[in-house]
Amino acid sequence: MLQRIVKPLLVLALLALTQYSYATEGMWLPQLLSGLNEKEMKGMGMKISAADIYNINKGSLKDAIVSFGGFCTAEVISTQGLLLTNHHCGYGVIQKHSSLQNNFLENGFWAKTAVEELPNPGLFATFIVRIDDVTKAALQDVQPGMTEKERQSAIDKRLHEIRQNARKESWQETMIKPMFEGNQYFLFVTETYRDVRLVGAPPSSIGKFGSDTDNWVWPRHTGDFSMFRIYAGKDGRPAPYSKDNVPLKPKHALPISMKGVKQNDFTMVLGFPGRTNEYLPSEAVKQTVEVTDAAKVEMRDAALKIMDSYMRKDPQIKIQYAAKYASTANYWKKWMGEMQGVKQTNGIARKQQYEATYRQLLAGNPTWQQQYGGVLDSLNSLYRQIQPYAQTRDYYSELVGNVELFTVSDKLLNFLSDARQKGEGQYETLRSQFLESMAPFYQNYNATVDKDICVSLLALYAQGVPARFSGNEYNQIWQVSNKDSRALANQLYAASALTSMDKLKALLQQPLNAVVAQVWKDPAAGMAIALRNGFVENVSKPLNELQLGINKLQRTYMQAQIDVMGSKKRFYPDANSTLRVTYGKADGYTPRDGVRYDFYTYLDGVMEKYIPGDYEFDVPARLIELYKKKDYGQYGVNGKMPVCFIASNHTTGGNSGSPALNANGHLIGLNFDRTWEGTMSDINYDPSICRNIMVDIRYVLFIVDKFAGCTRLIDEMNLVKK
């Protein structure tokens, strides 16, 4: 009778599991596609082979994809090394070249000739030459019973040998990355080019259209792109910047499709996604969205409301705080979307359902039970134990990160520690360097705004952090202020020498010992020290100890999932800034009841959002002129200009600038964002609402050609019209 009950339950659990695993989920290593994904990809419409994506013997798609500066992705779109990436990826470079006389951020920049292309010291583009599985060699000295420190030491020794013996050219480099929580290791042979020049960028009114309001939001109407070019030595190899360098002749340049995208068309994205955590246990997902995300959102929400209130009243403060507001709002909005997405798709319940299936399969195999029995329960238990420490960590980091007086206090304390170690003789030089580094900070600092943020965040910190975690020094200061954050902030900002550049200069004009003595008495520095000491003494140590245990169990649980669930689910390694392939289909989605989003937007939507003079929704006069005339050239479709589209490709940070490709491996768009509800894809991918946002390549070409008149760039591209 028992067997008759268990079997139907197992069938139901496996049916639930098939709903948990989706075809469009995954960030796949390109060299493994032929064995894991090629058949499915072809079934979804792909017309090329896995060998066309990754090949070490001839040019393939991987040879057109670069890690751009180590923080974004870019792709080669001509045989002359022309690179395409996002406007927000090139933003810092464009800003460095800008001035009041030549404001390239506001007005855009277009090099009309190769001579006008601008060098960028420090910027680089890295190609992947080859990927090798080195797991066996990396783990050969690992023995059962090793501590985490002993295990890592044994692995590090082997990794050093592997790098030393790797087959590569003299100008190439290697890196080894752990996969599946350190259960596997892969060697990447790379080529890095360090002469990367700015070629073109639209004005921010196109490249950042919608700015903070539209960030993480669909429908989107942003022309988020910029163009660079890779230069090499005359031998084609990487070389430092030189006027004698020549445009790179790549192994492969992406053809550009003029066909566009239809509903349910196959789409593929290649790039360097930064970080995901797809294999966490249910308690970790629950903790993320119900505890730590909530704490961070609460703190940032308070800070943003205060910034916004001042920015609306004072144009100078608006200028000072525009970048801070955008930076603070970016992940605040992302975390809210993550919380909402997991709730909407019953993500925690789905994780628990997955774990129920895992437990049933585990119980039916004595070998697995002996090897992995109790691992999941222990891991979930550790996450429950770490929760109050993790929550306090996030309250602490948000407090010291958003109250700039505490930020500058930490910087000053670190500077003084460095100066004392190096001695009085170095103080004058170090002081000058420190003051120079602090000048930009104070140019965009307003003590009145910061004090109001401090008032609000200190109150939230006191409510959210138990007294046993905050420390005796902090608790004493809090008690003396009668637990009144306004009174405490008034005291800190009135008496501190850190609220202006002039006060800081006056403080540091004294001898080193006198400065140290005065800083110890400074109320802001004292508060920063009290907060730091409380965190280090009461939170950091137990947090780190628990985290070590979690890391070990997470690695074991990862291998357990692969062994136990491997016949029911394909596993891909979490993102770790290495080259990955993800694929899906162009499609809209339903974010909530009664709402359905289409998968395309058009220039009409730009004009609907247009607000003259608004920093987020202004539109250049030239673009308005082209729209009114419907002068779209070869890039429009039936009298309309496509702008952006969405698909179910699994992306994350680092995929900014990644190419969106069609079934033939031709460029159709440029990835730049995700939908708000789909930001949960870092921990809980669900194809019903997870969508990546791409600018249509035809809009990119329209802006380059019709708007900017930079036809020389169009001429060097391979436009495929059939």
XYZ file of C-alpha atoms in Angstrom:
722
model
C 0.000 0.000 0.000
C 2.850 2.387 0.879
C 4.512 1.806 -2.506
C 1.250 2.610 -4.272
C 1.136 5.973 -2.496
C 4.808 6.903 -2.909
C 4.945 6.276 -6.662
C 2.111 8.697 -7.599
C 3.628 11.296 -5.291
C 6.981 10.918 -7.022
C 5.341 11.250 -10.428
C 3.630 14.453 -9.312
C 6.925 15.779 -7.941
C 8.709 15.031 -11.212
C 5.939 16.772 -13.130
C 6.488 19.780 -10.888
C 10.211 19.556 -11.592
C 9.633 19.674 -15.362
C 7.743 22.921 -14.780
C 10.693 24.186 -12.746
C 13.281 23.637 -15.520
C 12.807 25.764 -18.612
C 14.385 25.702 -22.039
C 15.312 29.385 -21.980
C 16.986 29.305 -18.571
C 20.747 29.053 -18.390
C 24.089 30.741 -18.971
C 25.967 28.064 -20.882
C 29.683 27.607 -21.471
C 30.125 27.869 -25.260
C 32.515 24.924 -25.651
C 29.902 22.563 -24.172
C 26.943 23.563 -26.362
C 27.337 20.662 -28.803
C 26.745 18.111 -26.068
C 24.204 19.952 -23.932
C 22.211 22.455 -25.972
C 22.654 22.237 -29.738
C 19.711 19.926 -30.375
C 17.349 22.072 -28.324
C 18.630 25.289 -29.878
C 18.013 23.921 -33.354
C 14.572 22.808 -32.254
C 13.866 26.401 -31.215
C 14.896 27.633 -34.657
C 18.684 28.087 -34.637
C 20.125 27.598 -38.132
C 23.850 27.534 -37.317
C 25.801 24.847 -35.461
C 27.498 24.828 -32.070
C 30.824 24.854 -33.971
C 29.820 28.180 -35.516
C 29.521 29.590 -32.001
C 32.702 28.161 -30.474
C 35.608 26.923 -32.554
C 39.342 27.027 -31.857
C 40.382 26.095 -35.385
C 38.608 28.835 -37.326
C 36.767 32.081 -36.706
C 33.477 31.694 -34.818
C 31.030 33.867 -32.901
C 33.180 33.772 -29.757
C 35.915 35.588 -31.703
C 33.667 38.618 -32.131
C 32.833 38.966 -28.419
C 35.014 40.845 -25.911
C 34.988 41.642 -22.246
C 34.852 45.441 -22.372
C 36.939 46.949 -19.583
C 36.168 43.964 -17.379
C 32.711 45.309 -16.528
C 30.657 45.045 -19.747
C 30.505 43.145 -23.028
C 31.144 44.455 -26.556
C 31.168 42.902 -30.017
C 33.177 43.387 -33.199
C 30.908 44.571 -36.034
C 33.383 45.218 -38.843
C 36.579 43.806 -40.300
C 38.307 46.964 -39.059
C 37.866 46.221 -35.356
C 34.804 48.419 -34.818
C 33.219 47.665 -31.428
C 29.607 48.121 -30.348
C 28.646 48.331 -26.675
C 26.191 50.228 -24.478
C 26.203 53.975 -23.911
C 26.212 53.329 -20.170
C 29.270 51.072 -20.589
C 31.137 53.843 -22.385
C 29.722 56.594 -20.170
C 32.801 57.081 -17.994
C 35.087 57.277 -21.022
C 32.789 59.731 -22.790
C 32.645 61.818 -19.612
C 36.456 61.997 -19.386
C 36.642 63.403 -22.900
C 33.907 65.942 -22.220
C 34.349 69.583 -21.280
C 32.203 72.716 -21.237
C 33.422 73.481 -24.753
C 32.945 69.891 -25.999
C 30.221 68.254 -23.932
C 30.123 64.849 -25.596
C 27.720 63.528 -22.996
C 25.155 66.159 -23.827
C 25.805 66.574 -27.532
C 27.198 63.201 -28.554
C 30.495 62.467 -30.281
C 31.255 61.165 -33.772
C 34.731 60.741 -35.200
C 34.383 61.721 -38.850
C 37.793 60.209 -39.632
C 40.079 57.639 -38.051
C 42.398 60.429 -36.890
C 39.598 61.821 -34.697
C 39.074 58.552 -32.816
C 40.044 59.174 -29.182
C 42.430 56.969 -27.110
C 41.390 55.830 -23.634
C 44.227 54.906 -21.244
C 43.267 51.958 -19.068
C 40.443 50.718 -21.273
C 40.861 47.206 -22.683
C 39.065 44.544 -24.701
C 39.653 40.848 -23.971
C 38.940 37.985 -26.371
C 38.592 34.332 -25.348
C 40.977 32.166 -27.379
C 40.282 28.778 -25.795
C 38.498 27.180 -22.834
C 39.836 23.949 -21.267
C 38.396 21.791 -18.509
C 41.194 21.413 -15.911
C 39.082 19.984 -13.092
C 40.973 16.716 -12.736
C 44.358 18.426 -12.433
C 43.032 21.152 -10.131
C 41.439 18.748 -7.634
C 43.958 15.905 -7.700
C 45.377 16.716 -4.256
C 42.032 17.291 -2.546
C 41.390 14.679 0.139
C 38.344 13.907 2.291
C 38.443 15.534 5.694
C 40.457 18.579 4.603
C 39.561 21.914 6.141
C 38.443 24.616 3.743
C 41.804 26.336 4.140
C 43.745 23.122 3.433
C 41.544 22.317 0.455
C 41.984 25.746 -1.102
C 45.740 25.680 -0.496
C 46.039 22.346 -2.315
C 43.955 23.647 -5.217
C 45.873 26.934 -5.464
C 49.150 25.029 -5.768
C 47.805 22.986 -8.664
C 46.237 26.015 -10.346
C 49.621 27.715 -10.341
C 51.162 24.706 -12.085
C 48.339 24.562 -14.618
C 48.807 28.231 -15.512
C 52.558 27.790 -15.807
C 52.213 24.832 -18.176
C 49.266 26.079 -20.224
C 49.743 26.021 -24.002
C 49.586 29.616 -25.251
C 51.393 32.272 -27.259
C 53.731 34.731 -25.557
C 51.273 37.635 -25.912
C 48.363 35.633 -24.506
C 47.291 35.313 -20.877
C 45.465 32.736 -18.787
C 42.912 32.718 -16.010
C 41.273 29.812 -14.190
C 37.742 30.077 -12.869
C 35.884 27.748 -10.486
C 32.457 26.526 -11.592
C 29.632 24.855 -9.689
C 30.812 26.212 -6.327
C 34.368 24.931 -6.869
C 33.444 21.426 -8.019
C 34.873 22.124 -11.482
C 37.628 24.386 -12.859
C 38.114 25.822 -16.351
C 41.177 27.461 -17.912
C 40.612 30.461 -20.188
C 43.330 31.512 -22.624
C 42.810 35.180 -23.496
C 44.095 38.013 -25.681
C 43.774 41.546 -24.323
C 44.042 44.658 -26.481
C 44.765 47.882 -24.620
C 44.483 50.436 -27.406
C 40.709 50.948 -27.560
C 39.532 54.272 -28.998
C 36.223 56.104 -28.782
C 34.556 56.300 -32.196
C 31.016 57.480 -31.586
C 28.251 58.002 -29.051
C 24.784 59.542 -29.297
C 23.783 62.391 -26.980
C 22.547 61.302 -23.563
C 19.033 62.344 -24.605
C 19.163 59.242 -26.836
C 21.712 57.025 -25.083
C 20.154 57.553 -21.637
C 16.603 58.425 -22.695
C 14.319 57.661 -19.746
C 17.284 57.630 -17.364
C 16.288 56.708 -13.788
C 12.531 56.622 -14.324
C 12.716 54.002 -17.069
C 15.601 52.047 -15.523
C 14.655 48.326 -15.194
C 11.321 49.131 -16.847
C 9.460 48.000 -19.946
C 8.337 49.465 -22.333
C 11.700 51.083 -23.026
C 12.798 53.595 -25.678
C 16.530 54.027 -25.050
C 19.226 54.099 -27.745
C 21.749 52.710 -25.277
C 24.832 52.297 -27.468
C 28.307 53.648 -28.131
C 31.097 52.660 -30.512
C 34.806 52.049 -30.050
C 37.595 50.551 -32.135
C 40.328 48.086 -31.232
C 43.811 48.986 -32.460
C 46.728 46.536 -32.648
C 50.357 46.572 -33.584
C 51.163 46.184 -37.269
C 51.597 42.454 -36.630
C 47.981 42.260 -35.422
C 48.976 41.498 -31.861
C 48.121 43.442 -28.689
C 50.246 46.562 -28.295
C 50.270 49.666 -26.067
C 48.740 52.819 -27.539
C 50.713 54.208 -30.450
C 49.843 56.477 -33.344
C 51.375 53.785 -35.536
C 48.890 51.127 -34.405
C 46.338 49.917 -36.943
C 42.700 48.780 -36.686
C 42.423 45.149 -35.620
C 41.620 42.562 -38.277
C 39.415 40.229 -36.231
C 38.964 36.505 -36.670
C 35.241 37.153 -36.954
C 32.994 40.212 -37.250
C 29.246 39.956 -36.752
C 27.084 40.387 -39.849
C 24.178 42.731 -39.166
C 20.635 41.685 -39.982
C 18.236 44.259 -41.393
C 15.334 41.846 -41.086
C 14.302 42.543 -37.505
C 12.554 40.197 -35.105
C 9.137 38.557 -35.134
C 7.101 37.035 -32.314
C 8.706 33.797 -31.029
C 11.836 34.204 -33.160
C 14.911 32.447 -31.773
C 17.309 34.854 -30.068
C 20.738 34.284 -28.582
C 22.965 36.456 -26.389
C 26.731 36.010 -25.903
C 28.561 37.899 -23.210
C 30.277 38.035 -19.836
C 27.537 37.906 -17.157
C 28.776 38.953 -13.734
C 27.172 37.012 -10.875
C 24.158 34.770 -10.303
C 23.125 32.362 -7.520
C 20.699 29.939 -9.109
C 21.315 26.901 -6.871
C 20.643 28.355 -3.443
C 18.430 26.421 -1.032
C 14.938 27.692 -0.282
C 15.939 29.347 3.007
C 18.549 31.452 1.190
C 16.038 32.651 -1.419
C 13.506 33.393 1.303
C 16.106 35.301 3.308
C 17.175 37.306 0.275
C 13.735 38.577 -0.704
C 12.072 38.767 2.702
C 14.949 40.002 4.870
C 18.107 41.366 3.251
C 16.532 42.877 0.120
C 13.852 44.395 2.320
C 16.435 45.981 4.640
C 18.409 47.477 1.758
C 15.292 48.774 0.022
C 14.055 50.362 3.259
C 17.331 52.239 3.791
C 17.727 53.381 0.193
C 14.087 54.371 -0.112
C 14.546 56.801 2.773
C 17.780 58.233 1.341
C 16.312 58.641 -2.154
C 13.218 60.476 -0.912
C 15.399 63.017 0.852
C 17.720 63.482 -2.144
C 14.744 63.874 -4.455
C 13.078 66.495 -2.250
C 16.192 68.683 -2.306
C 16.953 68.087 -5.997
C 13.469 69.301 -6.951
C 13.935 72.557 -5.033
C 17.554 73.460 -5.798
C 19.158 73.245 -9.287
C 22.663 73.194 -7.791
C 21.826 70.233 -5.578
C 20.215 68.545 -8.570
C 23.550 68.753 -10.395
C 25.520 67.617 -7.341
C 23.305 64.643 -6.592
C 22.189 63.449 -10.040
C 24.867 60.730 -10.309
C 24.480 59.714 -6.637
C 20.748 59.449 -7.001
C 21.060 57.311 -10.126
C 23.637 55.028 -8.515
C 21.599 54.625 -5.326
C 18.352 54.072 -7.218
C 19.758 51.455 -9.576
C 19.919 48.519 -7.172
C 17.108 49.883 -4.975
C 14.837 49.410 -7.954
C 16.438 46.081 -8.868
C 15.915 44.663 -5.361
C 12.265 45.741 -5.339
C 11.740 44.000 -8.673
C 13.477 40.900 -7.329
C 11.190 40.810 -4.300
C 8.103 41.336 -6.432
C 9.117 38.783 -9.084
C 9.822 35.987 -6.607
C 6.492 36.631 -4.885
C 4.529 36.790 -8.132
C 5.928 33.503 -9.448
C 5.784 31.690 -6.083
C 9.549 31.337 -6.283
C 10.045 30.164 -2.699
C 7.328 27.523 -3.006
C 8.878 26.339 -6.274
C 12.257 26.007 -4.571
C 10.653 23.998 -1.785
C 8.912 21.811 -4.357
C 12.250 21.221 -6.084
C 13.796 20.277 -2.738
C 10.958 17.835 -2.034
C 11.717 16.067 -5.323
C 15.432 16.061 -4.500
C 14.750 14.491 -1.096
C 12.551 11.778 -2.563
C 15.132 10.825 -5.183
C 17.904 10.949 -2.590
C 15.999 8.658 -0.228
C 15.608 6.080 -2.976
C 19.358 5.662 -3.524
C 21.440 4.328 -0.571
C 24.715 5.540 -2.103
C 23.446 9.079 -2.485
C 21.839 8.945 0.947
C 25.146 7.971 2.529
C 27.061 10.658 0.648
C 24.596 13.553 0.762
C 22.074 12.737 3.480
C 21.364 15.750 5.680
C 23.340 18.216 3.549
C 20.319 20.232 2.394
C 18.765 20.354 5.870
C 22.065 21.482 7.385
C 22.476 24.142 4.709
C 18.982 25.529 5.270
C 19.665 25.481 9.013
C 22.859 27.514 8.588
C 20.975 30.091 6.525
C 18.453 30.445 9.332
C 21.327 30.950 11.780
C 23.075 33.548 9.621
C 19.935 35.580 8.968
C 20.188 38.159 11.823
C 23.883 38.719 11.057
C 23.229 39.105 7.321
C 20.406 41.548 7.991
C 22.630 43.614 10.305
C 25.417 43.553 7.696
C 23.082 45.115 5.152
C 21.746 47.744 7.559
C 25.335 48.636 8.439
C 26.593 48.773 4.848
C 23.632 50.891 3.743
C 24.085 53.297 6.669
C 27.808 53.933 6.163
C 27.433 53.832 2.378
C 24.607 56.373 2.133
C 25.584 58.783 4.923
C 28.542 60.503 3.310
C 29.838 61.938 6.577
C 30.534 58.360 7.703
C 32.035 57.560 4.325
C 34.524 60.438 4.537
C 35.241 59.530 8.163
C 36.285 56.047 7.089
C 38.460 57.483 4.306
C 40.161 59.862 6.720
C 40.788 57.133 9.291
C 42.309 54.886 6.634
C 44.510 57.766 5.421
C 45.770 58.481 8.945
C 46.503 54.810 9.555
C 48.542 54.708 6.356
C 50.353 57.938 7.256
C 51.289 56.693 10.733
C 52.690 53.473 9.265
C 54.816 55.348 6.704
C 56.008 57.962 9.184
C 56.027 61.709 9.692
C 58.449 62.209 6.810
C 55.834 61.052 4.293
C 52.939 62.966 5.853
C 53.102 66.112 3.731
C 53.125 64.162 0.459
C 50.359 61.832 1.600
C 48.304 64.767 2.888
C 48.484 66.534 -0.476
C 47.446 63.365 -2.296
C 44.568 62.777 0.107
C 43.252 66.329 -0.160
C 43.472 66.145 -3.931
C 41.474 62.911 -3.918
C 38.805 64.459 -1.673
C 38.238 67.580 -3.772
C 35.766 65.923 -6.197
C 33.880 64.478 -3.226
C 33.256 67.853 -1.643
C 32.345 69.461 -4.953
C 29.282 67.220 -4.959
C 28.597 67.242 -1.230
C 25.907 69.137 0.635
C 25.996 68.792 4.415
C 22.338 69.797 4.835
C 21.145 67.036 2.532
C 23.518 64.542 4.100
C 22.371 65.408 7.620
C 18.723 64.755 6.786
C 19.716 61.409 5.256
C 21.678 60.648 8.411
C 18.662 61.463 10.608
C 16.431 59.090 8.706
C 18.922 56.228 8.343
C 20.116 56.341 11.965
C 16.504 55.911 13.068
C 16.007 52.949 10.727
C 19.314 51.421 11.838
C 18.256 51.642 15.492
C 14.922 49.986 14.690
C 16.376 47.232 12.514
C 19.559 46.240 14.388
C 19.365 44.502 17.783
C 21.354 46.221 20.535
C 23.533 43.130 21.017
C 24.851 43.588 17.465
C 25.373 47.346 17.402
C 28.049 47.426 20.120
C 28.632 49.207 23.427
C 30.207 52.336 21.944
C 27.325 52.949 19.577
C 24.706 52.081 22.199
C 26.247 54.578 24.609
C 26.185 57.367 22.007
C 22.593 56.446 21.125
C 21.538 56.509 24.778
C 23.199 59.889 25.414
C 21.210 61.345 22.503
C 18.011 59.986 24.099
C 17.570 57.726 21.066
C 16.772 60.807 18.999
C 18.382 60.628 15.579
C 17.728 64.317 14.871
C 19.472 65.420 18.064
C 22.373 63.088 17.364
C 22.760 64.278 13.766
C 22.637 67.928 14.858
C 25.540 67.269 17.184
C 27.570 65.327 14.600
C 27.256 67.885 11.804
C 27.635 70.985 13.994
C 30.860 69.887 15.652
C 32.607 67.788 12.987
C 35.588 69.046 11.007
C 34.600 66.825 8.065
C 31.540 68.646 6.734
C 33.438 70.823 4.242
C 36.678 70.886 2.271
C 37.832 74.041 4.051
C 37.398 72.464 7.478
C 39.212 69.336 6.361
C 42.127 71.374 4.983
C 42.377 73.317 8.238
C 42.389 70.098 10.231
C 45.135 68.516 8.136
C 47.390 71.580 8.287
C 48.356 70.476 11.781
C 51.151 67.975 12.521
C 50.218 64.325 12.133
C 50.013 63.555 15.866
C 47.801 66.581 16.472
C 45.490 65.546 13.629
C 45.205 62.026 15.016
C 44.383 63.350 18.491
C 41.722 65.715 17.120
C 40.140 63.117 14.860
C 39.655 60.777 17.799
C 37.612 63.564 19.399
C 35.658 64.411 16.240
C 32.024 63.305 16.779
C 31.523 62.110 13.192
C 34.739 60.097 13.188
C 33.877 58.802 16.656
C 30.468 57.666 15.438
C 32.013 55.959 12.393
C 34.494 54.179 14.693
C 31.717 53.119 17.065
C 29.654 51.715 14.184
C 32.642 49.904 12.697
C 33.775 48.448 16.041
C 30.288 47.217 16.836
C 30.012 45.546 13.465
C 33.465 43.940 13.584
C 33.141 42.682 17.151
C 29.561 41.445 17.127
C 28.656 40.669 13.529
C 31.636 40.192 11.254
C 33.306 37.277 13.057
C 30.215 35.048 13.533
C 29.005 36.019 10.056
C 32.288 34.905 8.478
C 32.368 31.652 10.460
C 28.829 30.773 9.409
C 29.607 31.769 5.834
C 32.556 29.352 5.718
C 30.225 26.553 6.736
C 27.668 27.642 4.153
C 30.299 27.743 1.421
C 31.419 24.182 2.150
C 27.886 22.820 2.315
C 26.812 24.792 -0.759
C 29.614 23.136 -2.740
C 28.521 19.691 -1.528
C 24.865 20.468 -2.199
C 25.762 21.662 -5.696
C 27.410 18.330 -6.495
C 24.498 16.528 -4.872
C 22.028 18.320 -7.134
C 24.049 17.378 -10.212
C 24.236 13.724 -9.135
C 20.692 13.335 -7.837
C 18.773 15.546 -10.261
C 21.036 15.215 -13.289
C 18.688 12.942 -15.215
C 15.829 15.418 -14.763
C 17.588 18.749 -15.161
C 20.545 20.203 -17.058
C 22.914 22.223 -14.943
C 24.853 25.295 -16.002
C 27.425 27.051 -13.809
C 26.477 30.299 -12.125
C 27.713 33.433 -13.863
C 31.218 34.519 -12.854
C 32.255 37.034 -15.552
C 33.244 34.325 -18.032
C 31.959 33.947 -21.597
C 28.459 32.462 -21.705
C 25.703 31.770 -24.205
C 22.025 32.171 -23.392
C 19.095 31.697 -25.728
C 15.353 32.227 -25.817
C 12.560 33.693 -27.904
C 11.253 37.176 -28.622
C 8.038 37.518 -26.686
C 6.000 39.862 -24.525
C 4.837 39.049 -21.011
C 2.137 39.635 -18.414
C 3.591 41.342 -15.331
C 0.300 41.338 -13.379
C -3.368 40.638 -13.774
C -4.964 42.452 -16.694
C -1.695 43.812 -18.108
C 0.025 42.447 -21.222
C 3.206 43.952 -22.689
C 4.088 43.640 -26.372
C 7.679 42.756 -27.249
C 8.489 45.810 -29.432
C 8.648 49.586 -29.042
C 8.914 52.281 -31.697
C 10.047 55.872 -32.097
C 6.411 56.900 -31.643
C 6.839 55.961 -27.982
C 9.846 58.248 -27.647
C 7.736 61.157 -28.820
C 4.896 60.165 -26.480
C 7.307 60.388 -23.535
C 8.954 63.598 -24.796
C 9.106 66.416 -22.222
C 10.961 69.507 -23.520
C 13.888 70.462 -21.285
C 13.479 67.456 -18.978
C 16.800 65.769 -18.161
C 15.269 62.321 -18.601
C 12.787 62.742 -21.447
C 14.038 65.571 -23.640
C 14.498 64.722 -27.334
C 17.061 66.254 -29.751
C 15.628 68.576 -32.380
C 17.218 66.544 -35.172
C 15.450 63.375 -33.999
C 12.119 65.210 -33.862
C 12.713 66.447 -37.410
C 13.453 62.955 -38.717
C 10.377 61.610 -36.942
C 8.059 64.223 -38.383
C 9.343 63.534 -41.892
C 9.334 59.763 -41.288
C 12.841 59.933 -42.740
C 14.028 56.533 -41.541
C 15.958 55.468 -44.630
C 16.486 51.732 -44.983
C 16.021 51.193 -41.264
C 12.290 51.861 -40.858
C 9.503 49.326 -41.284
C 6.123 50.271 -42.758
C 6.557 53.916 -41.826
C 7.682 53.165 -38.253
C 11.115 53.147 -36.626
C 11.721 50.139 -34.310
C 13.593 51.092 -31.124
C 13.710 48.247 -28.568
C 12.498 44.687 -28.067
C 12.477 42.014 -25.374
C 13.092 38.255 -25.261
C 13.471 35.469 -22.706
C 17.285 35.354 -22.743
C 18.776 34.780 -19.287
C 21.030 37.785 -18.590
C 22.476 39.738 -15.684
C 24.988 42.493 -14.924
C 28.011 42.183 -17.214
C 25.721 41.307 -20.131
C 25.378 45.030 -20.757
C 26.580 45.527 -24.314
C 26.114 41.874 -25.260
C 25.016 41.181 -28.832
C 21.541 39.823 -29.498
C 21.773 37.401 -32.405
C 19.202 35.719 -34.623
C 18.986 32.114 -35.789
C 21.758 32.726 -38.333
C 24.149 34.298 -35.854
C 23.524 37.783 -37.263
C 23.344 40.850 -35.030
C 19.777 42.019 -34.408
C 20.137 44.034 -31.222
C 22.174 45.169 -28.266
C 21.366 43.959 -24.747
C 21.244 46.684 -22.094
C 18.764 45.876 -19.316
C 16.152 43.544 -17.823
C 12.495 44.071 -17.026
C 11.772 45.096 -13.458
C 9.859 41.974 -12.462
C 12.518 39.806 -14.107
C 15.462 41.044 -12.047
C 14.860 38.013 -9.836
C 16.508 35.944 -12.585
C 19.783 36.139 -10.632
C 18.333 33.735 -8.064
C 15.062 32.481 -9.539
C 14.711 32.487 -13.325
C 11.141 32.136 -14.605
C 10.398 32.477 -18.332
C 6.899 33.785 -17.692
C 8.198 37.207 -16.682
C 12.002 37.199 -17.042
C 12.877 39.314 -20.082
C 16.054 40.988 -21.272
C 15.766 44.376 -22.986
C 17.619 45.125 -26.235
C 17.906 48.132 -28.523
C 17.081 47.135 -32.090
C 20.199 47.237 -34.253
C 18.264 49.139 -36.915
C 17.707 51.983 -34.445
C 21.457 52.010 -33.748
C 22.200 52.240 -37.478
C 19.494 54.883 -37.979
C 21.065 57.081 -35.298
C 24.575 56.599 -36.724
C 23.484 57.234 -40.325
C 20.438 59.510 -40.465
C 20.836 61.353 -37.154
C 24.632 61.709 -36.907
C 25.530 61.450 -40.601
C 28.486 59.181 -39.807
C 28.044 57.027 -42.896
C 31.705 55.956 -42.927
C 30.872 53.583 -40.081
C 27.889 52.120 -41.898
C 30.063 51.559 -44.965
C 32.446 49.249 -43.085
C 29.666 47.006 -41.720
C 28.240 43.914 -43.382
C 24.491 44.600 -43.603
C 22.477 41.494 -44.448
C 19.149 42.426 -46.024
C 17.838 38.994 -47.016
